[in-house]
Amino acid sequence: MKYEAVIGLEIHVQIKTASKMFTAAPVGFGEEPNTLTDPVVLALPGVLPVMNKKAIDQIIKSGLLLGCDIAPVCKWDRKNYFYPDNPKNYQISQYDRPICVGGKVEIEMPGPSRNVMGDHHFVELTRIHLEEDVGKLNHFDNDSLVDYNRAGTPLMEIVTEPVMHSPEEAFAFLTALKQAMIYAGISDCDMEKGQLRCDANISIRPAGETKLGVKVELKNLNSITGVRNGIEFEINRQIRAVEKGESLVQETRRWNAEQGITTPMRSKEMAHDYRYFPDPDLMPVEVDEDWKARLRAELPELPFEKQRRYFEQFDLPYTLTSVLVPDRKLSAYFEEAVAAHPDKPQAVANWIANDLLRELSTAGRSITDSPIAPSQIAGLVKLVDGGTISNNIAKEVFIHMFQTGKDPEVIVEEKGLKQSTDTGELETWADEAIANNPASVEAWLGGKETAVNFLKGQVMKASKGKANPQIVDKILKEKLGALR
Ligand code: ADP
Ligand code: MG
């Protein structure tokens, strides 16, 4: 029997804000435990929550970016449970009236090779709601300690429909979602810092069946490879169980990355009943058209849209777009360079994607502190285009630009690197090359066209690389022709 896997993801994304969701205590990571707290975070008696407007702006932006409907009115609910990660004994969340409804994320499946674009499709979202993050328990041999620094950090929960069918698709979804969030400045989505966390719901069904199977919720997928490996293991575990005649139970399982297996955490019978009810301390939020319009104006072009524009506008190949587009700052750098020299976008892109990125990575620098400005890249390409320097010399000039930050024109001038188009000089070198290499001349006269390349090499050498290769070629062929 053939099986189809069905996957739905629940993703938590921390929103990048200065202060917490319902109080002014600062947001941070890696600080001394319990220093990012205040009476609201610690739920001391008598405190009241106050909404963080910036966090609400950011979730509305996320919703607009991903094509969700923004609810005209949404409200806050208490999710009640008893556990030391939250001193209130409830988490403020949104239950039946989330702020964003529906939506979709465009994803790219892996192509046949890294240089070939894969198929694109959309993964539908169910909803996105806003809540507060909770504290963290640190377990030791004999006791556990609680750190409330993370408690109260604004957190979005993004829920997909059960529409994905492979670990690769889940991986592609997470990649695209992460990129969109980073692009829009909503979150840095650093999984190692817990800024993006993912639970996967997984079931299998016989191929062709449309009813959903019994789902398992998989937790502790704390890296992007963990998501892929955990889902893959769980799909195979379910198939093996069914083939052995066992019946699957709805349960929550935990991914154990060290052993590469999933183990049971709790069954459906042990599932929590959170007794959700509306939070009486907070007003519902009304989002009007003006508010949405203001945020819509701040939305960036999504990465895949930008990639399509680069195909059309600049005729860039996929390999270049897939280097430039994922990094918003890098693509901005590219566009600034192209604007300064619009004739050769491919050449400009090549210098940036290959030479500049290579040098930046060797120097341990990022594009934002590149010693070469976009206009200087454009200047370099212009010098090659105009025949002032050859491509080889340009490589040399580029290294000097990177080391000194000087303009390419200045370097060419200072180092005397201008391509020689002085035909008198070139003719002398050509005569010498012909006189000193009778075998090549013989071969050329005998019909071996490529024999001219050796002679050309001699002239280039004599000129220290500064001769214009096209002109050398022309002069040599004229001289050789005259020997016929
Ligand atoms: P719950 O009631 O357990 O919260 P939901 O129906 O709200 O379940 O769905 C939670 C997540 O599980 C969503 O991402 C959804 O797409 C996914 N999901 C629901 N049913 C299945 C299933 N049978 N197989 C795989 N994923 C599922
Ligand atoms: Mg649910």
Coordinates of C-alpha atoms and ligand atoms in Angstrom, one line a residue:
M1 CA 0.0 0.0 0.0
K2 CA 1.2 3.5 -0.7
Y3 CA 0.7 6.2 1.9
E4 CA 0.5 10.0 1.8
A5 CA 1.8 12.1 4.6
V6 CA -0.2 15.1 5.8
I7 CA 1.6 17.9 7.7
G8 CA 0.3 21.1 9.3
L9 CA 2.7 23.4 11.2
E10 CA 2.3 25.6 14.2
I11 CA 5.1 28.2 14.3
H12 CA 5.9 30.7 17.0
V13 CA 7.8 33.8 16.0
Q14 CA 9.0 36.3 18.5
I15 CA 8.3 39.9 17.3
K16 CA 11.3 42.2 17.4
T17 CA 10.3 45.0 19.8
A18 CA 12.1 47.0 22.5
S19 CA 9.6 46.2 25.3
K20 CA 7.3 43.3 26.2
M21 CA 3.8 42.7 25.0
F22 CA 1.9 44.1 28.0
T23 CA 4.5 46.1 29.9
A24 CA 7.6 48.3 29.4
A25 CA 10.1 45.8 30.7
P26 CA 12.8 45.3 28.0
V27 CA 13.0 42.3 25.6
G28 CA 16.4 40.6 25.3
F29 CA 18.3 37.3 25.0
G30 CA 21.3 36.0 26.9
E31 CA 21.0 38.4 29.9
E32 CA 21.4 37.6 33.6
P33 CA 18.4 35.5 34.6
N34 CA 15.4 37.4 35.8
T35 CA 16.8 40.9 35.0
L36 CA 14.3 41.6 32.2
T37 CA 11.3 41.6 34.6
D38 CA 9.0 44.0 36.4
P39 CA 5.9 43.7 38.5
V40 CA 3.7 42.9 35.4
V41 CA 6.0 40.1 34.2
L42 CA 6.2 38.7 37.7
A43 CA 2.4 39.0 38.1
L44 CA 2.7 40.8 41.4
P45 CA -0.7 41.6 43.0
G46 CA -2.7 44.5 41.5
V47 CA -0.8 45.0 38.2
L48 CA -2.6 45.5 34.9
P49 CA -1.4 44.8 31.4
V50 CA -1.0 47.6 28.8
M51 CA -0.9 46.6 25.1
N52 CA 2.3 47.2 23.1
K53 CA 1.2 49.1 19.9
K54 CA 4.4 48.2 18.0
A55 CA 3.8 44.5 18.5
I56 CA 0.2 44.9 17.1
D57 CA 1.5 46.9 14.2
Q58 CA 4.0 44.1 13.4
I59 CA 1.4 41.3 13.5
I60 CA -0.9 43.3 11.2
K61 CA 2.0 43.8 8.9
S62 CA 2.7 40.1 8.9
G63 CA -0.9 39.4 8.1
L64 CA -0.9 41.9 5.2
L65 CA 2.3 40.6 3.9
L66 CA 1.0 37.0 3.8
G67 CA -2.4 37.9 2.4
C68 CA -4.5 37.3 5.6
D69 CA -7.8 39.0 6.3
I70 CA -7.2 41.4 9.2
A71 CA -10.1 41.1 11.7
P72 CA -11.9 44.4 12.2
V73 CA -12.1 43.4 15.9
C74 CA -10.1 40.9 17.8
K75 CA -9.9 40.2 21.5
W76 CA -7.6 38.7 24.2
D77 CA -8.2 35.5 26.0
R78 CA -6.7 33.8 29.0
K79 CA -5.2 30.4 28.4
N80 CA -5.3 28.9 31.9
Y81 CA -2.7 26.4 33.2
F82 CA -0.6 25.8 36.3
Y83 CA 3.1 25.6 35.6
P84 CA 6.0 27.7 37.0
D85 CA 7.0 29.1 33.5
N86 CA 4.2 31.7 34.0
P87 CA 3.6 33.3 37.4
K88 CA 0.1 34.5 36.4
N89 CA -1.1 30.9 35.9
Y90 CA -2.5 31.9 32.6
Q91 CA -1.0 33.1 29.3
I92 CA -2.6 36.0 27.5
S93 CA -3.4 34.8 24.0
Q94 CA -6.2 34.9 21.4
Y95 CA -8.6 32.0 21.1
D96 CA -11.6 32.4 18.9
R97 CA -11.0 35.9 17.5
P98 CA -7.4 36.0 16.2
I99 CA -6.1 39.2 14.5
C100 CA -5.2 37.5 11.2
V101 CA -7.4 34.9 9.4
G102 CA -6.4 32.9 6.3
G103 CA -3.4 33.9 4.2
K104 CA -0.8 32.0 2.3
V105 CA 2.9 31.6 1.9
E106 CA 4.6 31.1 -1.5
I107 CA 7.2 28.4 -1.3
E108 CA 9.8 26.9 -3.7
M109 CA 10.4 23.2 -3.7
P110 CA 14.0 22.1 -4.3
G111 CA 14.9 22.0 -8.1
P112 CA 16.7 19.1 -9.8
S113 CA 20.0 20.8 -8.9
R114 CA 21.0 23.9 -6.9
N115 CA 21.3 25.9 -10.1
V116 CA 17.8 25.2 -11.4
M117 CA 14.7 26.8 -10.0
G118 CA 12.2 24.4 -8.4
D119 CA 8.4 24.5 -8.6
H120 CA 6.5 27.1 -6.7
H121 CA 3.2 26.8 -4.9
F122 CA 1.3 28.3 -2.0
V123 CA 0.8 26.8 1.4
E124 CA -2.5 28.1 3.0
L125 CA -2.5 29.5 6.5
T126 CA -5.4 29.1 9.0
R127 CA -4.6 32.0 11.2
I128 CA -2.0 34.1 13.0
H129 CA -2.6 35.3 16.5
L130 CA -0.7 37.3 19.1
E131 CA 0.2 36.2 22.6
E132 CA 2.9 36.6 25.2
D133 CA 5.9 34.2 25.5
V134 CA 6.4 32.4 28.8
G135 CA 9.5 31.9 31.0
K136 CA 12.0 29.2 30.8
L137 CA 12.8 26.4 33.2
N138 CA 16.4 25.3 33.5
H139 CA 16.7 21.8 34.8
F140 CA 19.6 20.6 36.9
D141 CA 20.3 17.3 38.7
N142 CA 18.3 17.9 41.8
D143 CA 16.3 21.0 41.0
S144 CA 15.0 23.4 38.4
L145 CA 15.4 27.1 38.2
V146 CA 13.0 29.5 36.4
D147 CA 14.1 32.5 34.3
Y148 CA 11.4 35.0 33.5
N149 CA 13.5 37.1 31.0
R150 CA 11.6 35.6 28.1
A151 CA 8.2 35.9 29.8
G152 CA 6.0 38.5 28.2
T153 CA 7.9 38.8 24.9
P154 CA 5.5 39.4 22.0
L155 CA 4.9 36.2 20.2
M156 CA 3.0 35.4 17.0
E157 CA 1.6 32.0 16.5
I158 CA 1.2 31.1 12.8
V159 CA -0.9 28.0 12.0
T160 CA -1.0 26.3 8.6
E161 CA -3.7 24.2 7.1
P162 CA -2.9 20.5 6.9
V163 CA -1.7 20.8 3.3
M164 CA 1.9 19.8 3.2
H165 CA 3.1 16.3 2.3
S166 CA 6.8 15.9 2.8
P167 CA 9.6 17.0 5.1
E168 CA 11.1 18.9 2.1
E169 CA 7.9 20.9 1.7
A170 CA 7.8 21.8 5.5
F171 CA 11.4 22.8 5.2
A172 CA 10.7 25.0 2.1
F173 CA 7.7 26.5 3.9
L174 CA 9.8 27.4 7.0
T175 CA 12.6 28.9 4.8
A176 CA 10.1 31.1 2.9
L177 CA 8.3 32.2 6.0
K178 CA 11.5 33.0 7.8
Q179 CA 12.7 35.0 4.8
A180 CA 9.5 37.0 4.6
M181 CA 9.6 37.8 8.4
I182 CA 13.3 38.9 8.2
Y183 CA 12.6 40.9 5.1
A184 CA 9.8 42.9 6.7
G185 CA 11.9 43.4 9.9
I186 CA 9.3 41.6 12.0
S187 CA 11.6 39.1 13.5
D188 CA 15.2 37.9 13.1
C189 CA 13.9 34.3 13.3
D190 CA 17.1 33.0 14.9
M191 CA 16.1 29.5 15.9
E192 CA 19.1 29.1 18.2
K193 CA 17.8 32.0 20.2
G194 CA 14.3 30.6 20.2
Q195 CA 13.0 33.5 18.0
L196 CA 11.3 30.9 15.7
R197 CA 10.0 27.7 17.1
C198 CA 8.0 25.0 15.3
D199 CA 5.7 22.2 16.2
A200 CA 4.6 19.8 13.4
N201 CA 1.3 17.9 13.2
I202 CA 1.7 14.8 11.2
S203 CA -0.6 12.0 10.0
I204 CA -0.6 9.5 7.2
R205 CA -3.4 8.1 5.0
P206 CA -3.7 5.7 2.1
A207 CA -2.8 7.4 -1.2
G208 CA -6.0 8.8 -2.8
E209 CA -7.9 9.0 0.6
T210 CA -9.2 12.5 1.3
K211 CA -10.2 12.1 5.0
L212 CA -7.5 13.1 7.4
G213 CA -5.7 10.4 9.5
V214 CA -5.0 10.4 13.2
K215 CA -2.5 13.1 13.9
V216 CA 0.6 13.2 16.1
E217 CA 1.9 16.6 17.3
L218 CA 5.6 16.7 17.3
K219 CA 7.5 19.0 19.7
N220 CA 11.1 19.9 20.4
L221 CA 12.0 20.5 16.8
N222 CA 14.5 23.2 17.7
S223 CA 16.5 23.6 14.5
I224 CA 15.6 23.7 10.8
T225 CA 17.2 20.3 10.2
G226 CA 15.5 19.0 13.3
V227 CA 12.2 19.9 11.6
R228 CA 13.1 18.0 8.5
N229 CA 14.6 14.9 10.3
G230 CA 11.9 14.8 12.9
I231 CA 9.0 14.8 10.4
E232 CA 10.8 12.3 8.2
F233 CA 11.2 9.9 11.1
E234 CA 7.7 10.3 12.3
I235 CA 6.1 9.6 8.9
N236 CA 8.1 6.4 8.6
R237 CA 7.3 5.4 12.2
Q238 CA 3.6 5.8 11.5
I239 CA 3.8 3.8 8.2
R240 CA 5.7 1.0 10.0
A241 CA 3.2 0.9 12.8
V242 CA 0.2 0.7 10.4
E243 CA 1.9 -2.0 8.3
K244 CA 2.4 -4.0 11.5
G245 CA -1.4 -3.8 12.0
E246 CA -1.1 -1.4 15.0
S247 CA -3.6 1.5 15.2
L248 CA -2.2 5.0 15.7
V249 CA -3.3 7.1 18.6
Q250 CA -3.6 10.9 18.7
E251 CA -0.8 12.0 20.9
T252 CA 2.0 14.5 21.4
R253 CA 5.5 13.2 20.8
R254 CA 9.0 14.6 21.4
W255 CA 11.8 14.6 18.8
N256 CA 15.0 13.4 20.3
A257 CA 17.7 14.8 18.0
E258 CA 20.6 12.8 19.6
Q259 CA 18.9 9.4 19.0
G260 CA 17.0 10.5 15.9
I261 CA 13.7 9.1 17.2
T262 CA 10.4 10.4 18.5
T263 CA 9.1 9.3 21.9
P264 CA 5.6 9.7 23.4
M265 CA 4.9 12.8 25.7
R266 CA 1.2 12.7 26.3
S267 CA -1.9 11.1 24.8
K268 CA -5.2 12.8 23.9
E269 CA -6.7 11.8 27.2
M270 CA -4.0 13.8 29.0
A271 CA -4.5 16.8 26.7
H272 CA -4.9 20.1 28.5
D273 CA -8.2 21.8 29.0
Y274 CA -7.1 25.5 29.1
R275 CA -10.5 26.9 30.1
Y276 CA -10.1 29.9 27.8
F277 CA -12.1 33.0 28.6
P278 CA -11.9 36.6 27.6
D279 CA -9.3 38.6 29.5
P280 CA -11.3 41.2 31.5
D281 CA -8.2 43.5 31.9
L282 CA -7.9 44.2 28.2
M283 CA -10.1 45.8 25.6
P284 CA -10.8 44.3 22.2
V285 CA -8.6 45.8 19.5
E286 CA -10.4 47.5 16.5
V287 CA -8.3 47.7 13.3
D288 CA -9.7 50.3 10.9
E289 CA -8.8 50.9 7.2
D290 CA -6.5 53.8 8.0
W291 CA -4.4 51.7 10.3
K292 CA -4.1 49.0 7.7
A293 CA -3.3 51.4 4.9
R294 CA -0.5 53.0 6.9
L295 CA 1.1 49.6 7.5
R296 CA 0.5 48.4 4.0
A297 CA 2.7 51.4 2.8
E298 CA 5.6 50.0 4.8
L299 CA 5.5 46.5 3.4
P300 CA 8.5 45.3 1.5
E301 CA 8.4 43.5 -1.8
L302 CA 8.4 39.8 -1.0
P303 CA 11.6 37.8 -1.9
F304 CA 9.9 35.8 -4.7
E305 CA 8.4 38.9 -6.2
K306 CA 11.8 40.6 -6.2
Q307 CA 13.3 37.5 -7.8
R308 CA 10.7 37.6 -10.6
R309 CA 11.4 41.3 -11.1
Y310 CA 15.1 40.6 -11.4
F311 CA 14.4 38.0 -14.1
E312 CA 12.3 40.5 -16.1
Q313 CA 14.0 43.8 -15.5
F314 CA 17.7 42.7 -15.5
D315 CA 17.5 39.3 -17.2
L316 CA 19.5 37.8 -14.3
P317 CA 20.0 34.0 -14.2
Y318 CA 18.4 32.1 -11.3
T319 CA 21.8 31.3 -9.8
L320 CA 22.5 35.1 -9.3
T321 CA 19.1 35.9 -8.0
S322 CA 19.3 33.1 -5.5
V323 CA 22.4 34.7 -4.0
L324 CA 21.2 38.3 -4.2
V325 CA 17.6 38.1 -3.3
P326 CA 17.4 36.3 0.1
D327 CA 19.5 39.1 1.7
R328 CA 17.5 42.3 1.5
K329 CA 20.6 44.5 2.2
L330 CA 22.6 42.7 -0.5
S331 CA 19.8 43.2 -3.1
A332 CA 19.5 46.9 -2.1
Y333 CA 23.3 47.2 -2.7
F334 CA 22.9 45.5 -6.1
E335 CA 20.1 47.8 -7.2
E336 CA 22.1 50.9 -6.1
A337 CA 25.0 49.7 -8.2
V338 CA 22.8 48.9 -11.2
A339 CA 21.2 52.4 -11.0
A340 CA 24.7 53.9 -11.4
H341 CA 25.4 51.8 -14.5
P342 CA 22.2 50.4 -16.0
D343 CA 23.8 48.9 -19.1
K344 CA 25.3 45.7 -17.6
P345 CA 23.2 44.4 -14.7
Q346 CA 24.6 40.9 -15.1
A347 CA 28.2 42.0 -14.9
V348 CA 27.3 44.1 -11.8
A349 CA 25.5 41.2 -10.2
N350 CA 28.5 38.9 -10.9
W351 CA 31.0 41.2 -9.3
I352 CA 28.8 41.4 -6.2
A353 CA 27.7 37.8 -5.9
N354 CA 31.1 36.4 -6.6
D355 CA 34.0 38.7 -6.0
L356 CA 32.6 41.0 -3.4
L357 CA 30.9 38.3 -1.3
R358 CA 34.1 36.2 -1.4
E359 CA 36.2 39.1 -0.1
L360 CA 33.7 40.1 2.5
S361 CA 33.5 36.6 3.8
T362 CA 37.3 36.3 3.9
A363 CA 37.5 39.6 5.8
G364 CA 34.7 38.6 8.1
R365 CA 32.6 41.6 7.1
S366 CA 29.1 42.1 6.1
I367 CA 27.6 43.9 3.1
T368 CA 26.7 46.9 5.3
D369 CA 30.3 47.6 6.1
S370 CA 31.7 46.8 2.7
P371 CA 34.8 48.9 1.9
I372 CA 33.5 49.2 -1.7
A373 CA 30.5 51.3 -2.3
P374 CA 27.8 50.3 -4.9
S375 CA 28.8 53.2 -7.2
Q376 CA 32.4 52.0 -7.2
I377 CA 31.3 48.5 -8.4
A378 CA 29.4 50.3 -11.2
G379 CA 32.5 52.4 -11.9
L380 CA 34.6 49.3 -12.3
V381 CA 32.2 47.7 -14.7
K382 CA 32.1 50.9 -16.7
L383 CA 35.9 50.8 -17.1
V384 CA 35.7 47.3 -18.5
D385 CA 32.8 48.2 -20.7
G386 CA 34.5 51.2 -22.1
G387 CA 37.6 49.2 -22.9
T388 CA 39.8 51.2 -20.4
I389 CA 40.8 48.0 -18.7
S390 CA 40.5 44.3 -19.4
N391 CA 38.6 41.8 -17.3
N392 CA 41.8 40.4 -15.9
I393 CA 43.1 43.8 -14.9
A394 CA 39.7 44.6 -13.4
K395 CA 40.2 41.6 -11.0
E396 CA 43.4 43.2 -9.8
V397 CA 41.8 46.7 -9.5
F398 CA 38.9 45.1 -7.5
I399 CA 41.3 43.7 -4.9
H400 CA 42.9 47.2 -4.5
M401 CA 39.5 48.7 -4.2
F402 CA 38.6 46.3 -1.4
Q403 CA 41.9 47.0 0.4
T404 CA 41.9 50.8 0.1
G405 CA 38.3 51.9 -0.6
K406 CA 39.7 54.0 -3.5
D407 CA 37.7 54.6 -6.7
P408 CA 38.6 52.2 -9.5
E409 CA 39.5 55.2 -11.8
V410 CA 42.0 56.4 -9.3
I411 CA 43.6 53.0 -8.9
V412 CA 43.9 52.5 -12.7
E413 CA 45.5 55.9 -13.0
E414 CA 47.9 55.5 -10.0
K415 CA 49.1 52.0 -11.1
G416 CA 49.2 52.8 -14.8
L417 CA 46.8 50.0 -15.6
K418 CA 45.1 51.6 -18.6
Q419 CA 44.7 49.2 -21.5
S420 CA 47.1 50.0 -24.2
T421 CA 45.4 50.9 -27.5
D422 CA 48.5 52.7 -28.7
T423 CA 48.8 50.7 -32.0
G424 CA 52.4 51.8 -32.6
E425 CA 53.5 50.0 -29.4
L426 CA 51.2 47.0 -30.2
E427 CA 52.6 46.7 -33.7
T428 CA 56.2 46.5 -32.4
W429 CA 55.2 43.7 -30.0
A430 CA 53.2 41.9 -32.7
D431 CA 56.2 42.0 -35.0
E432 CA 58.4 40.6 -32.3
A433 CA 56.0 37.8 -31.5
I434 CA 55.9 36.8 -35.2
A435 CA 59.7 37.0 -35.6
N436 CA 60.3 34.9 -32.4
N437 CA 57.8 32.2 -33.0
P438 CA 58.1 30.8 -36.5
A439 CA 56.4 27.5 -35.5
S440 CA 53.2 29.3 -34.6
V441 CA 53.3 31.4 -37.7
E442 CA 53.9 28.3 -39.8
A443 CA 50.9 26.5 -38.2
W444 CA 48.6 29.5 -38.7
L445 CA 49.7 29.8 -42.4
G446 CA 49.0 26.1 -42.6
G447 CA 45.3 26.7 -41.6
K448 CA 45.4 26.2 -37.8
E449 CA 43.4 29.3 -36.8
T450 CA 44.0 28.8 -33.1
A451 CA 47.8 29.2 -33.5
V452 CA 47.2 33.0 -33.3
N453 CA 46.4 32.6 -29.6
F454 CA 49.9 31.8 -28.7
L455 CA 51.2 34.9 -30.5
K456 CA 48.4 36.9 -28.8
G457 CA 49.6 35.6 -25.5
Q458 CA 53.1 36.9 -26.2
V459 CA 51.9 40.3 -27.0
M460 CA 49.7 40.4 -23.9
K461 CA 52.7 39.4 -21.8
A462 CA 54.9 42.1 -23.4
S463 CA 52.2 44.6 -22.6
K464 CA 52.0 43.3 -19.0
G465 CA 48.3 42.5 -19.6
K466 CA 47.4 46.1 -20.6
A467 CA 47.0 45.5 -24.3
N468 CA 43.4 45.5 -25.6
P469 CA 43.0 41.9 -26.7
Q470 CA 40.6 42.7 -29.6
I471 CA 43.1 45.2 -31.1
V472 CA 46.0 42.7 -30.7
D473 CA 44.0 40.1 -32.4
K474 CA 43.2 42.3 -35.4
I475 CA 46.8 43.5 -35.8
L476 CA 48.2 40.0 -35.6
K477 CA 45.8 38.7 -38.2
E478 CA 46.6 41.5 -40.6
K479 CA 50.3 40.9 -40.2
L480 CA 50.0 37.2 -40.6
G481 CA 47.7 37.6 -43.6
A482 CA 50.3 39.7 -45.3
L483 CA 52.8 36.7 -45.0
R484 CA 50.5 34.5 -47.1
Ligands
ADP1 P1 -6.0 20.9 17.6 O1 -7.4 20.9 17.9 O2 -5.3 19.7 18.2 O3 -5.4 22.2 18.0 P2 -6.2 21.9 15.0 O4 -7.3 21.3 14.1 O5 -6.4 23.2 15.6 O6 -5.9 20.8 16.1 O7 -4.9 21.9 14.1 C1 -3.7 22.2 14.7 C2 -2.6 22.0 13.6 O8 -2.6 20.6 13.2 C3 -2.8 22.7 12.3 O9 -1.6 23.2 11.8 C4 -3.4 21.7 11.4 O10 -3.1 22.0 10.0 C5 -2.8 20.5 11.8 N1 -3.6 19.3 11.6 C6 -4.9 19.1 12.0 N2 -5.3 17.8 11.7 C7 -4.3 17.2 11.1 C8 -4.0 15.9 10.6 N3 -5.0 15.0 10.6 N4 -2.8 15.6 10.0 C9 -1.9 16.5 10.0 N5 -2.0 17.8 10.5 C10 -3.2 18.1 11.0
MG2 MG -6.1 24.2 17.6

